[in-house]
Coordinates of C-alpha atoms and ligand atoms in Angstrom, one line a residue:
X132 CA 151.6 281.7 139.3
X133 CA 154.6 283.3 137.1
X134 CA 156.5 281.9 135.3
X135 CA 159.5 284.0 133.1
X136 CA 159.2 282.6 129.4
X137 CA 162.5 284.9 128.2
X138 CA 164.4 288.3 129.4
X139 CA 162.1 290.7 130.6
X140 CA 159.1 288.5 129.3
X141 CA 156.4 287.0 131.4
X142 CA 153.5 284.8 131.9
X143 CA 151.2 286.6 133.4
X144 CA 147.4 284.6 132.6
X145 CA 146.3 282.4 134.4
X146 CA 145.3 278.3 134.6
X147 CA 141.8 277.6 134.2
X148 CA 142.5 274.1 135.5
X149 CA 138.6 273.4 135.5
X150 CA 137.2 274.2 132.9
X151 CA 135.4 271.6 131.2
X152 CA 133.4 273.3 128.5
X153 CA 133.7 276.5 125.6
X154 CA 131.8 277.7 122.9
X155 CA 128.6 275.5 125.7
X156 CA 130.5 273.0 122.8
X157 CA 134.0 271.7 123.3
X158 CA 134.6 269.6 125.8
X159 CA 137.5 270.8 128.1
X160 CA 138.1 266.8 128.7
X161 CA 142.2 268.3 130.8
X162 CA 141.4 272.4 131.1
X163 CA 142.6 274.6 129.9
X164 CA 144.3 278.3 129.8
X165 CA 144.3 282.1 129.0
X166 CA 147.9 282.8 128.5
X167 CA 148.9 286.6 128.6
X168 CA 151.7 287.7 128.2
X169 CA 153.7 291.3 130.5
X170 CA 156.9 292.1 128.3
X171 CA 159.1 295.4 130.2
X172 CA 161.0 297.8 127.7
X173 CA 162.9 299.9 128.6
X174 CA 160.4 303.1 128.4
X175 CA 157.6 301.1 128.1
X176 CA 156.0 298.4 129.2
X177 CA 152.7 296.4 126.7
X178 CA 151.0 293.2 127.5
X179 CA 149.9 290.9 124.9
X180 CA 146.4 289.2 125.1
X181 CA 144.3 289.7 128.5
X182 CA 142.6 286.8 129.7
X183 CA 138.6 285.0 130.4
X184 CA 137.2 287.8 132.6
X185 CA 136.5 284.7 134.3
X186 CA 139.6 284.7 135.5
X187 CA 140.4 288.6 135.2
X188 CA 142.1 288.9 138.8
X189 CA 144.5 285.8 138.1
X190 CA 145.4 288.5 136.1
X191 CA 145.5 291.2 138.2
X192 CA 147.3 290.0 140.7
X193 CA 149.6 288.5 138.7
X194 CA 150.1 291.5 137.5
X195 CA 150.6 292.9 141.0
X196 CA 153.2 290.2 142.5
X197 CA 155.7 291.6 140.2
X198 CA 154.7 295.2 140.6
X199 CA 154.1 296.3 137.9
X200 CA 153.2 300.1 138.5
X201 CA 152.1 301.4 134.4
X202 CA 151.4 299.0 131.2
X203 CA 151.5 300.9 128.0
X204 CA 150.1 299.0 125.8
X205 CA 147.9 296.5 125.5
X206 CA 148.0 294.7 122.5
X207 CA 145.2 292.5 122.2
X208 CA 145.8 289.8 118.9
X209 CA 142.4 289.2 118.9
X210 CA 138.6 290.3 120.3
X211 CA 137.2 287.4 121.8
X212 CA 136.3 287.4 124.9
X213 CA 138.6 284.3 125.8
X214 CA 140.9 286.7 125.7
X215 CA 139.9 291.0 125.3
X216 CA 136.9 290.5 128.2
X217 CA 139.6 291.5 131.0
X218 CA 140.5 294.1 128.7
X219 CA 138.6 296.8 130.9
X220 CA 139.5 296.1 134.7
X221 CA 143.5 296.8 132.8
X222 CA 142.0 300.0 131.4
X223 CA 140.6 300.9 135.3
X224 CA 143.3 300.4 136.1
X225 CA 146.4 301.3 133.2
X226 CA 145.1 303.2 131.2
X227 CA 147.6 302.1 128.2
X228 CA 146.1 302.3 124.6
X229 CA 144.8 299.7 123.2
X230 CA 146.8 298.1 119.9
X231 CA 144.8 295.2 117.7
X232 CA 144.2 295.0 113.9
X233 CA 141.1 298.0 113.2
X234 CA 139.1 294.4 112.1
X235 CA 140.6 293.6 116.2
X236 CA 139.2 296.9 116.8
X237 CA 135.7 297.1 115.4
X238 CA 134.7 294.2 117.4
X239 CA 135.9 295.8 120.4
X240 CA 134.3 298.9 120.4
X241 CA 131.1 296.9 118.9
X242 CA 131.7 294.9 122.5
X243 CA 132.0 297.6 125.1
X244 CA 135.4 296.8 125.7
X245 CA 137.5 300.0 124.2
X246 CA 136.1 302.8 124.3
X247 CA 138.4 304.7 120.0
X248 CA 140.2 307.3 122.2
X249 CA 141.9 303.8 124.5
X250 CA 142.4 302.4 119.9
X251 CA 144.6 302.4 117.6
X252 CA 144.9 299.6 114.9
X253 CA 148.2 298.7 113.6
X254 CA 148.6 296.9 110.6
X255 CA 150.6 294.3 109.4
X256 CA 154.4 294.5 109.2
X257 CA 154.7 297.8 112.1
X258 CA 157.0 298.6 114.3
X259 CA 155.7 299.3 117.8
X260 CA 159.1 300.3 120.5
X261 CA 159.9 299.2 123.8
X262 CA 162.8 300.9 124.0
X263 CA 165.4 297.6 124.0
X264 CA 162.5 295.8 122.3
X265 CA 161.2 296.0 119.0
X266 CA 157.1 294.5 118.6
X267 CA 157.0 293.6 115.0
X268 CA 152.8 292.7 114.5
X269 CA 151.7 290.8 111.8
X270 CA 148.1 290.3 109.9
X271 CA 146.6 286.4 109.5
X272 CA 143.1 287.0 109.9
X273 CA 141.3 283.8 109.6
X274 CA 142.6 281.7 112.7
X275 CA 140.0 281.3 113.3
X276 CA 138.2 285.2 113.7
X277 CA 138.9 287.8 110.9
X278 CA 141.0 289.9 112.9
X279 CA 143.9 287.8 114.1
X280 CA 147.6 289.7 114.3
X281 CA 150.0 288.1 115.5
X282 CA 152.8 289.6 117.6
X283 CA 156.7 289.5 117.2
X284 CA 159.5 290.2 119.6
X285 CA 162.7 291.1 117.5
X286 CA 165.3 291.1 120.4
X287 CA 163.4 287.1 122.4
X288 CA 162.7 285.6 119.3
X289 CA 159.0 284.9 120.5
X290 CA 156.6 284.7 118.1
X291 CA 153.8 285.4 119.9
X292 CA 150.1 283.4 118.3
X293 CA 147.4 283.3 119.8
X294 CA 144.6 281.5 118.9
X295 CA 147.3 279.8 116.4
X296 CA 149.1 277.2 117.6
X297 CA 147.9 276.5 121.1
X298 CA 145.5 274.1 122.8
X299 CA 142.8 273.1 125.6
X300 CA 145.9 271.9 128.6
X301 CA 146.4 272.9 131.3
X302 CA 149.5 272.6 133.5
X303 CA 151.8 274.0 135.6
X304 CA 154.5 273.2 132.7
X305 CA 155.6 276.0 130.1
X306 CA 157.2 274.5 127.8
X307 CA 155.2 270.8 126.4
X308 CA 154.7 269.3 123.9
X309 CA 151.4 267.1 124.1
X310 CA 149.9 265.8 120.6
X311 CA 146.5 265.2 121.4
X312 CA 145.1 267.8 122.8
X313 CA 146.9 270.2 120.1
X314 CA 146.2 268.0 117.8
X315 CA 141.8 267.7 119.2
X316 CA 142.5 272.1 119.6
X317 CA 143.4 272.3 115.7
X318 CA 140.1 269.7 115.0
X319 CA 138.1 272.2 117.1
X320 CA 138.9 275.6 116.5
X321 CA 141.4 275.4 112.9
X322 CA 140.9 272.7 110.5
X323 CA 137.7 275.1 109.1
X324 CA 140.4 277.7 107.8
X325 CA 142.7 275.0 107.0
X326 CA 144.2 277.3 103.8
X327 CA 144.9 279.9 106.3
X328 CA 146.8 278.3 108.6
X329 CA 149.0 276.8 106.2
X330 CA 149.5 279.9 104.6
X331 CA 150.4 281.5 108.3
X332 CA 152.7 278.7 109.1
X333 CA 155.5 279.4 106.3
X334 CA 154.9 282.5 107.5
X335 CA 155.2 281.5 110.9
X336 CA 158.1 279.0 109.8
X337 CA 159.9 281.9 107.9
X338 CA 160.7 284.4 110.8
X339 CA 162.5 280.7 112.6
X340 CA 161.6 281.5 115.6
X341 CA 162.9 280.5 119.1
X342 CA 159.4 280.4 120.8
X343 CA 156.3 280.3 119.8
X344 CA 153.8 281.3 122.7
X345 CA 150.0 280.8 121.2
X346 CA 147.0 282.9 124.0
X347 CA 146.6 279.1 124.9
X348 CA 148.4 276.7 126.7
X349 CA 152.2 275.1 126.7
X350 CA 154.9 277.1 124.8
X351 CA 156.9 275.9 122.1
X352 CA 160.9 276.4 123.1
X353 CA 161.0 273.4 119.9
X354 CA 158.4 275.3 117.6
X355 CA 159.7 272.8 114.5
X356 CA 157.9 270.2 116.2
X357 CA 154.0 272.1 116.3
X358 CA 154.5 273.7 113.1
X359 CA 155.3 269.7 111.5
X360 CA 152.4 268.3 113.5
X361 CA 150.8 271.5 111.6
X362 CA 151.8 271.0 108.1
X363 CA 150.5 266.6 108.3
X364 CA 147.3 268.1 109.7
X365 CA 146.8 271.2 106.9
X366 CA 148.4 269.4 104.0
X367 CA 146.0 267.9 101.3
X368 CA 146.4 264.1 102.4
X369 CA 144.8 262.0 104.7
X370 CA 145.3 258.0 105.6
X371 CA 143.6 254.7 105.1
X372 CA 141.2 254.9 108.5
X373 CA 137.5 255.3 108.4
X374 CA 135.4 257.2 110.7
X375 CA 132.1 255.8 111.8
X376 CA 130.3 257.6 114.2
X377 CA 127.2 255.9 115.2
X378 CA 124.1 255.7 116.7
X379 CA 121.6 252.4 117.9
X380 CA 118.0 252.4 119.4
X381 CA 117.9 248.4 119.2
X382 CA 120.8 246.6 118.2
X383 CA 120.6 246.3 114.5
X384 CA 122.7 249.8 113.2
X385 CA 124.9 248.5 116.0
X386 CA 125.1 245.3 113.7
X387 CA 126.1 247.2 111.1
X388 CA 128.3 248.9 112.5
X389 CA 130.2 245.7 113.4
X390 CA 130.0 243.9 110.8
X391 CA 131.1 246.6 109.1
X392 CA 133.6 247.5 111.8
X393 CA 136.0 243.4 111.7
X394 CA 134.9 243.7 108.1
X395 CA 137.6 246.6 107.0
X396 CA 140.3 245.9 109.3
X397 CA 140.3 243.0 107.4
X398 CA 140.9 244.5 104.8
X399 CA 143.4 247.1 106.1
X400 CA 141.4 249.2 107.1
X401 CA 142.3 250.7 110.5
X402 CA 138.7 252.0 111.8
X403 CA 137.6 254.6 113.7
X404 CA 134.6 254.0 116.2
X405 CA 132.6 256.5 118.1
X406 CA 129.4 255.3 119.5
X407 CA 127.2 259.0 120.1
X408 CA 125.7 258.1 123.3
X409 CA 129.3 257.9 124.3
X410 CA 131.9 259.5 122.9
X411 CA 133.3 263.4 123.8
X412 CA 133.0 265.3 120.5
X413 CA 137.1 266.8 120.5
X414 CA 137.9 263.2 119.6
X415 CA 135.4 262.3 117.1
X416 CA 137.0 265.6 115.5
X417 CA 140.7 265.4 116.3
X418 CA 139.9 261.7 114.6
X419 CA 138.2 263.2 110.8
X420 CA 141.3 265.7 110.9
X421 CA 143.3 262.2 108.2
X422 CA 140.5 260.6 108.0
X423 CA 140.2 259.7 104.6
X424 CA 136.1 258.2 104.4
X425 CA 133.0 259.0 107.6
X426 CA 130.6 256.6 107.7
X427 CA 127.6 257.6 109.6
X428 CA 125.7 255.1 111.2
X429 CA 122.1 255.6 112.0
X430 CA 118.9 254.3 112.9
X431 CA 116.4 256.1 111.6
X432 CA 113.8 258.5 114.4
X433 CA 110.9 259.0 113.0
X434 CA 112.0 258.3 109.8
X435 CA 114.6 261.1 109.9
X436 CA 118.6 260.9 110.4
X437 CA 118.9 260.0 114.6
X438 CA 119.5 263.7 115.9
X439 CA 122.4 262.5 118.1
X440 CA 124.2 261.5 114.0
X441 CA 122.4 265.1 112.6
X442 CA 124.0 266.4 114.5
X443 CA 127.4 264.9 114.2
X444 CA 127.5 265.6 110.6
X445 CA 126.3 269.5 111.5
X446 CA 129.3 269.9 113.2
X447 CA 131.0 267.5 110.3
X448 CA 130.4 269.9 108.1
X449 CA 130.9 273.3 110.2
X450 CA 134.8 271.5 110.3
X451 CA 135.2 270.9 107.3
X452 CA 137.2 267.5 107.3
X453 CA 139.1 266.5 104.6
X454 CA 138.0 263.3 104.1
X455 CA 137.5 261.5 100.0
X456 CA 134.5 259.5 101.3
X457 CA 131.4 259.6 102.8
X458 CA 129.0 256.8 103.3
X459 CA 125.7 255.6 105.1
X460 CA 124.3 252.9 106.8
X461 CA 121.8 252.1 109.0
X462 CA 117.8 250.4 109.9
X463 CA 114.5 251.5 109.6
X464 CA 111.8 249.5 111.1
X465 CA 108.6 251.6 108.9
X466 CA 109.6 253.9 107.0
X467 CA 112.8 255.7 106.4
X468 CA 114.5 259.1 104.8
X469 CA 118.0 258.8 106.0
X470 CA 119.8 259.2 103.4
X471 CA 118.6 262.9 101.7
X472 CA 118.0 264.1 105.1
X473 CA 122.1 263.6 106.2
X474 CA 123.3 264.5 102.7
X475 CA 121.4 267.8 102.8
X476 CA 123.0 268.6 106.3
X477 CA 126.5 268.4 105.2
X478 CA 126.6 270.9 102.1
X479 CA 129.7 272.0 102.9
X480 CA 131.5 268.7 102.5
X481 CA 133.3 267.9 99.0
X482 CA 133.2 264.2 100.2
X483 CA 131.9 261.8 97.2
X484 CA 129.5 259.5 98.8
X485 CA 129.8 255.9 98.3
X486 CA 126.3 253.6 98.1
X487 CA 124.9 253.6 101.7
X488 CA 122.8 250.6 103.5
X489 CA 119.6 251.1 104.8
X490 CA 118.0 247.9 105.5
X491 CA 114.6 246.9 107.6
X492 CA 115.1 245.3 110.6
X493 CA 117.6 244.1 112.4
X494 CA 120.8 243.0 109.0
X495 CA 119.8 239.3 106.9
X496 CA 122.7 237.8 105.3
X497 CA 122.6 239.3 102.2
X498 CA 122.3 242.5 104.7
X499 CA 125.5 241.9 105.8
X500 CA 126.5 241.3 103.0
X501 CA 125.8 244.7 101.2
X502 CA 127.7 245.9 104.4
X503 CA 130.9 243.7 103.4
X504 CA 130.7 245.0 99.1
X505 CA 130.2 248.2 101.1
X506 CA 134.2 247.7 103.1
X507 CA 135.2 246.2 99.5
X508 CA 133.8 249.7 97.4
X509 CA 135.9 251.3 100.1
X510 CA 138.6 249.6 100.1
X511 CA 138.5 250.1 96.3
X512 CA 139.1 254.3 96.4
X513 CA 141.2 253.9 99.1
X514 CA 143.4 252.1 96.6
X515 CA 142.7 254.1 94.2
X516 CA 144.5 257.6 96.1
X517 CA 147.4 255.1 96.7
X518 CA 146.7 254.1 100.9
X519 CA 147.3 251.1 100.7
Ligands
FEO771 FE1 140.4 281.4 122.1 FE2 139.2 283.0 119.7 O1 139.4 282.8 121.7

């Protein structure tokens, strides 16, 4: 399927309706797309980003349908294989020059996707004339690899941003706004690079594009919507929310979680509760964008944190959410080294630890009171931050 983005600019990428996992980790409940853009200048033709190699036939047949007989330049905005993997098939067919940042070219050479004689590095601010249209390359490293560039098509006020401002969403709509999938995507991919994202956002705003064309998910023809959302998500602000990822083996940790959830709600605090035996980790990641506090609930599993909670802690440590406070609740049968082990899994996080509540067996009345005191302490900390 080919779609016209604006005059002489075509979406020739692939919608991956069926993919359900990215990076062998991230759930894709709504699929994804690999957006590739063909720009037909009066003198030269350029293609921005290719597609995942498993969808290369879609890209090639779209180019056939457009009767493209030459591509002078392939702009590789980012070397990750979901955008670069099909470049070698374009080289075989069209023999283009492949342009990217110095780092991107190095990676493409390392991956065996291009050869040195085909590749050329471009620098920040460099222009490339296609005849009646001009591409400007903008260095945008660390959203989320060191190699990323954006490409600005001046005459159409269209900015191509590769992974940045994208979403994992398979949709027939060329332009659409889906807050949930965009936020999930931000949390999963961009949140660890919040400071860089904020910096690049300013540069995007300064360009004031009419269209933003990422390389995953729908495009933005009202860029202010996604830019405002990103300004919110990348800010240091947190909300009066507690995220509670938990596991329970015999029900005692779940009793503690239920008591805490009720106590927090009683105190006017929003709660997002995730049973990790059932949770979609993309939803958990998205919840971490705004929360002021995370409370992990775990039983002792051979004295240590349950592996599913250890997994959530490692994930949080990688995603680097903005949360200010954390605590741990849970139970054990005959021995526990939960707290220190769990803390050791999150060295990147600067969260202040509020006194954990770890009990032997099922929680007794005193233990439930300790849970209420934990809720009181969370309330006090949130009030100190002015969150309620
Ligand atoms: Fe969509 Fe970082 O690749």
